[in-house]
PDB file of C-alpha atoms in Angstrom:
ATOM      1  CA  MET Q   9      15.583 -41.011 -74.604  1.00  0.00           C
ATOM      2  CA  GLN Q  10      18.302 -42.684 -72.421  1.00  0.00           C
ATOM      3  CA  ARG Q  11      17.226 -43.280 -68.901  1.00  0.00           C
ATOM      4  CA  THR Q  12      19.103 -44.780 -65.970  1.00  0.00           C
ATOM      5  CA  TYR Q  13      17.759 -47.865 -64.158  1.00  0.00           C
ATOM      6  CA  GLU Q  14      18.933 -49.961 -61.232  1.00  0.00           C
ATOM      7  CA  LEU Q  15      18.232 -53.678 -61.662  1.00  0.00           C
ATOM      8  CA  MET Q  16      18.535 -55.776 -58.542  1.00  0.00           C
ATOM      9  CA  PHE Q  17      18.177 -59.503 -58.853  1.00  0.00           C
ATOM     10  CA  ILE Q  18      18.693 -62.479 -56.560  1.00  0.00           C
ATOM     11  CA  VAL Q  19      19.997 -65.764 -57.802  1.00  0.00           C
ATOM     12  CA  ARG Q  20      20.031 -69.190 -56.189  1.00  0.00           C
ATOM     13  CA  PRO Q  21      22.514 -69.518 -53.300  1.00  0.00           C
ATOM     14  CA  ASP Q  22      23.969 -72.743 -54.774  1.00  0.00           C
ATOM     15  CA  MET Q  23      24.783 -71.139 -58.148  1.00  0.00           C
ATOM     16  CA  LEU Q  24      28.509 -71.420 -59.141  1.00  0.00           C
ATOM     17  CA  GLU Q  25      30.555 -68.430 -59.846  1.00  0.00           C
ATOM     18  CA  GLU Q  26      31.162 -69.449 -63.500  1.00  0.00           C
ATOM     19  CA  ASP Q  27      27.395 -69.676 -63.993  1.00  0.00           C
ATOM     20  CA  GLN Q  28      26.990 -66.223 -62.448  1.00  0.00           C
ATOM     21  CA  ASP Q  29      29.524 -64.856 -64.810  1.00  0.00           C
ATOM     22  CA  LYS Q  30      27.617 -66.465 -67.774  1.00  0.00           C
ATOM     23  CA  LEU Q  31      24.373 -64.934 -66.619  1.00  0.00           C
ATOM     24  CA  ILE Q  32      25.937 -61.444 -66.176  1.00  0.00           C
ATOM     25  CA  SER Q  33      27.657 -61.589 -69.515  1.00  0.00           C
ATOM     26  CA  SER Q  34      24.402 -62.631 -71.260  1.00  0.00           C
ATOM     27  CA  LEU Q  35      22.514 -59.778 -69.633  1.00  0.00           C
ATOM     28  CA  GLU Q  36      25.275 -57.417 -70.691  1.00  0.00           C
ATOM     29  CA  THR Q  37      25.071 -58.595 -74.262  1.00  0.00           C
ATOM     30  CA  GLN Q  38      21.238 -58.277 -74.183  1.00  0.00           C
ATOM     31  CA  VAL Q  39      21.465 -54.743 -72.990  1.00  0.00           C
ATOM     32  CA  GLY Q  40      24.142 -53.802 -75.550  1.00  0.00           C
ATOM     33  CA  GLY Q  41      22.154 -55.399 -78.342  1.00  0.00           C
ATOM     34  CA  ALA Q  42      19.040 -53.318 -77.440  1.00  0.00           C
ATOM     35  CA  GLY Q  43      21.052 -50.101 -77.572  1.00  0.00           C
ATOM     36  CA  GLY Q  44      21.623 -49.695 -73.812  1.00  0.00           C
ATOM     37  CA  ALA Q  45      24.738 -49.782 -71.719  1.00  0.00           C
ATOM     38  CA  VAL Q  46      25.763 -51.292 -68.400  1.00  0.00           C
ATOM     39  CA  LYS Q  47      27.098 -48.571 -66.158  1.00  0.00           C
ATOM     40  CA  SER Q  48      28.139 -50.771 -63.274  1.00  0.00           C
ATOM     41  CA  MET Q  49      27.731 -54.316 -62.003  1.00  0.00           C
ATOM     42  CA  GLU Q  50      28.019 -55.066 -58.304  1.00  0.00           C
ATOM     43  CA  ARG Q  51      27.928 -58.518 -56.663  1.00  0.00           C
ATOM     44  CA  MET Q  52      26.593 -57.865 -53.140  1.00  0.00           C
ATOM     45  CA  GLY Q  53      27.196 -61.425 -51.936  1.00  0.00           C
ATOM     46  CA  LYS Q  54      25.075 -64.150 -50.223  1.00  0.00           C
ATOM     47  CA  ARG Q  55      22.461 -62.827 -47.852  1.00  0.00           C
ATOM     48  CA  ARG Q  56      19.541 -64.082 -45.856  1.00  0.00           C
ATOM     49  CA  LEU Q  57      16.166 -63.473 -47.519  1.00  0.00           C
ATOM     50  CA  ALA Q  58      13.437 -61.725 -45.570  1.00  0.00           C
ATOM     51  CA  TYR Q  59      11.029 -64.614 -46.376  1.00  0.00           C
ATOM     52  CA  THR Q  60      11.188 -67.899 -48.159  1.00  0.00           C
ATOM     53  CA  VAL Q  61      11.154 -67.541 -52.004  1.00  0.00           C
ATOM     54  CA  ARG Q  62      10.883 -70.734 -54.044  1.00  0.00           C
ATOM     55  CA  LYS Q  63      11.928 -72.778 -50.994  1.00  0.00           C
ATOM     56  CA  PHE Q  64      15.165 -70.743 -50.579  1.00  0.00           C
ATOM     57  CA  GLN Q  65      16.157 -68.986 -47.356  1.00  0.00           C
ATOM     58  CA  ASP Q  66      19.357 -67.329 -48.859  1.00  0.00           C
ATOM     59  CA  GLY Q  67      20.197 -65.794 -52.108  1.00  0.00           C
ATOM     60  CA  ILE Q  68      23.088 -64.139 -53.931  1.00  0.00           C
ATOM     61  CA  TYR Q  69      22.305 -60.414 -54.535  1.00  0.00           C
ATOM     62  CA  MET Q  70      23.425 -58.594 -57.696  1.00  0.00           C
ATOM     63  CA  LEU Q  71      22.938 -54.890 -58.577  1.00  0.00           C
ATOM     64  CA  MET Q  72      23.295 -53.713 -62.140  1.00  0.00           C
ATOM     65  CA  VAL Q  73      23.007 -50.097 -63.209  1.00  0.00           C
ATOM     66  CA  LEU Q  74      21.691 -49.755 -66.828  1.00  0.00           C
ATOM     67  CA  GLU Q  75      21.256 -46.893 -69.219  1.00  0.00           C
ATOM     68  CA  GLY Q  76      18.855 -47.191 -72.053  1.00  0.00           C
ATOM     69  CA  GLU Q  77      15.222 -47.247 -73.291  1.00  0.00           C
ATOM     70  CA  GLY Q  78      12.209 -48.647 -71.668  1.00  0.00           C
ATOM     71  CA  ALA Q  79      11.879 -51.382 -74.261  1.00  0.00           C
ATOM     72  CA  MET Q  80      15.362 -52.650 -73.355  1.00  0.00           C
ATOM     73  CA  VAL Q  81      14.356 -52.943 -69.715  1.00  0.00           C
ATOM     74  CA  LYS Q  82      11.250 -54.894 -70.654  1.00  0.00           C
ATOM     75  CA  GLU Q  83      13.239 -57.391 -72.602  1.00  0.00           C
ATOM     76  CA  VAL Q  84      15.868 -57.855 -69.865  1.00  0.00           C
ATOM     77  CA  GLU Q  85      13.031 -58.334 -67.339  1.00  0.00           C
ATOM     78  CA  ARG Q  86      11.372 -60.987 -69.673  1.00  0.00           C
ATOM     79  CA  ARG Q  87      14.732 -62.786 -69.832  1.00  0.00           C
ATOM     80  CA  LEU Q  88      15.135 -62.688 -66.051  1.00  0.00           C
ATOM     81  CA  ARG Q  89      11.603 -64.016 -65.681  1.00  0.00           C
ATOM     82  CA  VAL Q  90      12.368 -67.179 -67.744  1.00  0.00           C
ATOM     83  CA  THR Q  91      15.875 -67.675 -66.326  1.00  0.00           C
ATOM     84  CA  GLU Q  92      15.628 -70.509 -63.773  1.00  0.00           C
ATOM     85  CA  PRO Q  93      18.448 -69.638 -61.329  1.00  0.00           C
ATOM     86  CA  VAL Q  94      16.966 -66.033 -60.822  1.00  0.00           C
ATOM     87  CA  ILE Q  95      14.755 -66.116 -57.736  1.00  0.00           C
ATOM     88  CA  LYS Q  96      13.518 -62.514 -57.723  1.00  0.00           C
ATOM     89  CA  PHE Q  97      14.286 -59.179 -59.500  1.00  0.00           C
ATOM     90  CA  ILE Q  98      13.168 -55.540 -59.411  1.00  0.00           C
ATOM     91  CA  THR Q  99      13.957 -52.646 -61.726  1.00  0.00           C
ATOM     92  CA  VAL Q 100      13.811 -48.990 -60.582  1.00  0.00           C
ATOM     93  CA  ARG Q 101      14.250 -45.911 -62.607  1.00  0.00           C
ATOM     94  CA  ILE Q 102      16.711 -43.608 -60.866  1.00  0.00           C
ATOM     95  CA  ASP Q 103      17.416 -40.812 -63.270  1.00  0.00           C
ATOM     96  CA  GLU Q 104      14.644 -38.557 -61.780  1.00  0.00           C
ATOM     97  CA  GLU Q 105      15.987 -39.165 -58.308  1.00  0.00           C
ATOM     98  CA  GLN Q 106      19.612 -38.271 -59.487  1.00  0.00           C
ATOM     99  CA  LYS Q 107      18.226 -35.042 -60.974  1.00  0.00           C
ATOM    100  CA  ARG Q 108      16.382 -34.193 -57.739  1.00  0.00           C
ATOM    101  CA  LEU Q 109      19.530 -34.934 -55.693  1.00  0.00           C
ATOM    102  CA  ALA Q 110      21.734 -32.790 -57.972  1.00  0.00           C
ATOM    103  CA  LYS Q 111      19.218 -29.846 -57.581  1.00  0.00           C
ATOM    104  CA  VAL Q 112      19.283 -30.200 -53.784  1.00  0.00           C
ATOM    105  CA  LYS Q 113      23.036 -30.347 -53.788  1.00  0.00           C
ATOM    106  CA  ALA Q 114      23.237 -27.214 -56.007  1.00  0.00           C
ATOM    107  CA  LEU Q 115      20.911 -25.352 -53.642  1.00  0.00           C
ATOM    108  CA  ARG Q 116      23.006 -26.396 -50.583  1.00  0.00           C
ATOM    109  CA  ASP Q 117      26.236 -25.334 -52.339  1.00  0.00           C
ATOM    110  CA  ALA Q 118      24.764 -21.933 -53.174  1.00  0.00           C
ATOM    111  CA  LYS Q 119      23.675 -21.486 -49.524  1.00  0.00           C
ATOM    112  CA  VAL Q 120      27.054 -22.378 -48.251  1.00  0.00           C
ATOM    113  CA  ARG Q 121      28.871 -20.137 -50.698  1.00  0.00           C
ATOM    114  CA  GLY Q 122      26.271 -17.276 -50.389  1.00  0.00           C
ATOM    115  CA  LYS Q 123      25.586 -18.098 -46.738  1.00  0.00           C
ATOM    116  CA  GLY Q 124      21.809 -17.989 -47.419  1.00  0.00           C
ATOM    117  CA  ARG Q 125      19.564 -14.905 -47.177  1.00  0.00           C
ATOM    118  CA  GLN Q 126      19.312 -14.664 -43.427  1.00  0.00           C
ATOM    119  CA  ALA Q 127      22.960 -15.163 -42.914  1.00  0.00           C
ATOM    120  CA  ALA Q 128      23.721 -12.602 -45.563  1.00  0.00           C
ATOM    121  CA  ALA Q 129      21.422 -10.061 -43.919  1.00  0.00           C
ATOM    122  CA  ALA Q 130      22.969 -10.691 -40.492  1.00  0.00           C
ATOM    123  CA  SER Q 131      26.561 -10.379 -41.873  1.00  0.00           C
ATOM    124  CA  ALA Q 132      25.536  -7.061 -43.666  1.00  0.00           C
ATOM    125  CA  ALA Q 133      24.155  -5.757 -40.400  1.00  0.00           C
ATOM    126  CA  ALA Q 134      27.332  -6.797 -38.610  1.00  0.00           C
ATOM    127  CA  GLU Q 135      29.501  -4.969 -41.175  1.00  0.00           C
ATOM    128  CA  ALA Q 136      27.386  -1.809 -40.892  1.00  0.00           C
ATOM    129  CA  ALA Q 137      27.770  -1.857 -37.093  1.00  0.00           C
ATOM    130  CA  ALA Q 138      31.507  -2.395 -37.428  1.00  0.00           C
ATOM    131  CA  GLU Q 139      31.717   0.580 -39.858  1.00  0.00           C
ATOM    132  CA  ALA Q 140      29.709   2.710 -37.416  1.00  0.00           C
ATOM    133  CA  ALA Q 141      31.991   1.725 -34.564  1.00  0.00           C
ATOM    134  CA  ALA Q 142      35.087   2.449 -36.542  1.00  0.00           C
ATOM    135  CA  ALA Q 143      33.726   5.876 -37.447  1.00  0.00           C
ATOM    136  CA  ALA Q 144      33.018   6.680 -33.714  1.00  0.00           C
ATOM    137  CA  GLU Q 145      36.488   5.645 -32.577  1.00  0.00           C
ATOM    138  CA  PRO Q 146      38.457   8.634 -34.004  1.00  0.00           C
ATOM    139  CA  GLU Q 147      36.235  11.086 -32.096  1.00  0.00           C
ATOM    140  CA  ALA Q 148      36.781   9.260 -28.894  1.00  0.00           C
ATOM    141  CA  ALA Q 149      40.612   8.959 -29.318  1.00  0.00           C
ATOM    142  CA  PRO Q 150      41.561  12.572 -28.403  1.00  0.00           C
ATOM    143  CA  GLU Q 151      39.748  12.280 -25.089  1.00  0.00           C
ATOM    144  CA  ALA Q 152      41.505   9.086 -24.289  1.00  0.00           C
ATOM    145  CA  ALA Q 153      44.892  10.759 -24.844  1.00  0.00           C
ATOM    146  CA  SER Q 154      44.439  13.310 -21.989  1.00  0.00           C
ATOM    147  CA  PRO Q 155      45.155  11.968 -18.465  1.00  0.00           C
ATOM    148  CA  ALA Q 156      42.152  11.161 -16.324  1.00  0.00           C
ATOM    149  CA  GLY Q 157      40.873  14.021 -14.230  1.00  0.00           C
ATOM    150  CA  ALA Q 158      43.089  16.588 -15.858  1.00  0.00           C
ATOM    151  CA  GLU Q 159      41.446  19.540 -17.428  1.00  0.00           C
ATOM    152  CA  SER Q 160      42.763  20.835 -20.508  1.00  0.00           C
ATOM    153  CA  GLU Q 161      43.568  24.563 -20.338  1.00  0.00           C
ATOM    154  CA  PRO Q 162      44.493  26.728 -23.196  1.00  0.00           C
ATOM    155  CA  VAL Q 163      48.210  27.338 -23.292  1.00  0.00           C
ATOM    156  CA  SER Q 164      49.260  30.954 -23.960  1.00  0.00           C
ATOM    157  CA  ALA Q 165      52.648  31.758 -25.306  1.00  0.00           C
TER     158      ALA Q 165
END
């Protein structure tokens, strides 16, 4: 079963860009060889670490979104663990979160389109009141046509 994972890893701050490219391409070939796919790769740049890791205060952050099996992720994590320039890494499964967010969005869209139950009941009551007012207006119209204070007398011919 194909699942979606986010892999965030931090490399040494003194790592050259060519070496970063080599590391990324080796990870992409590893993922492809294991039957997975790299959906996106983002270099987030050099940032300050929250605490000292392996005597480093800074690190270059990278975010990779993967799609594949759990065995593929285990192998990529094993490779990252033995790769010397990688300071830290974390892998998070995000497909369940994406499903949950899609469900919430669908519910919100349905409420906006359908206005929700309470808003629908309020609009139905407003429509009924408008129809009742429209039905009452024709009865009141003949009285409004006669001048104020004038009594209507039958006209004999």
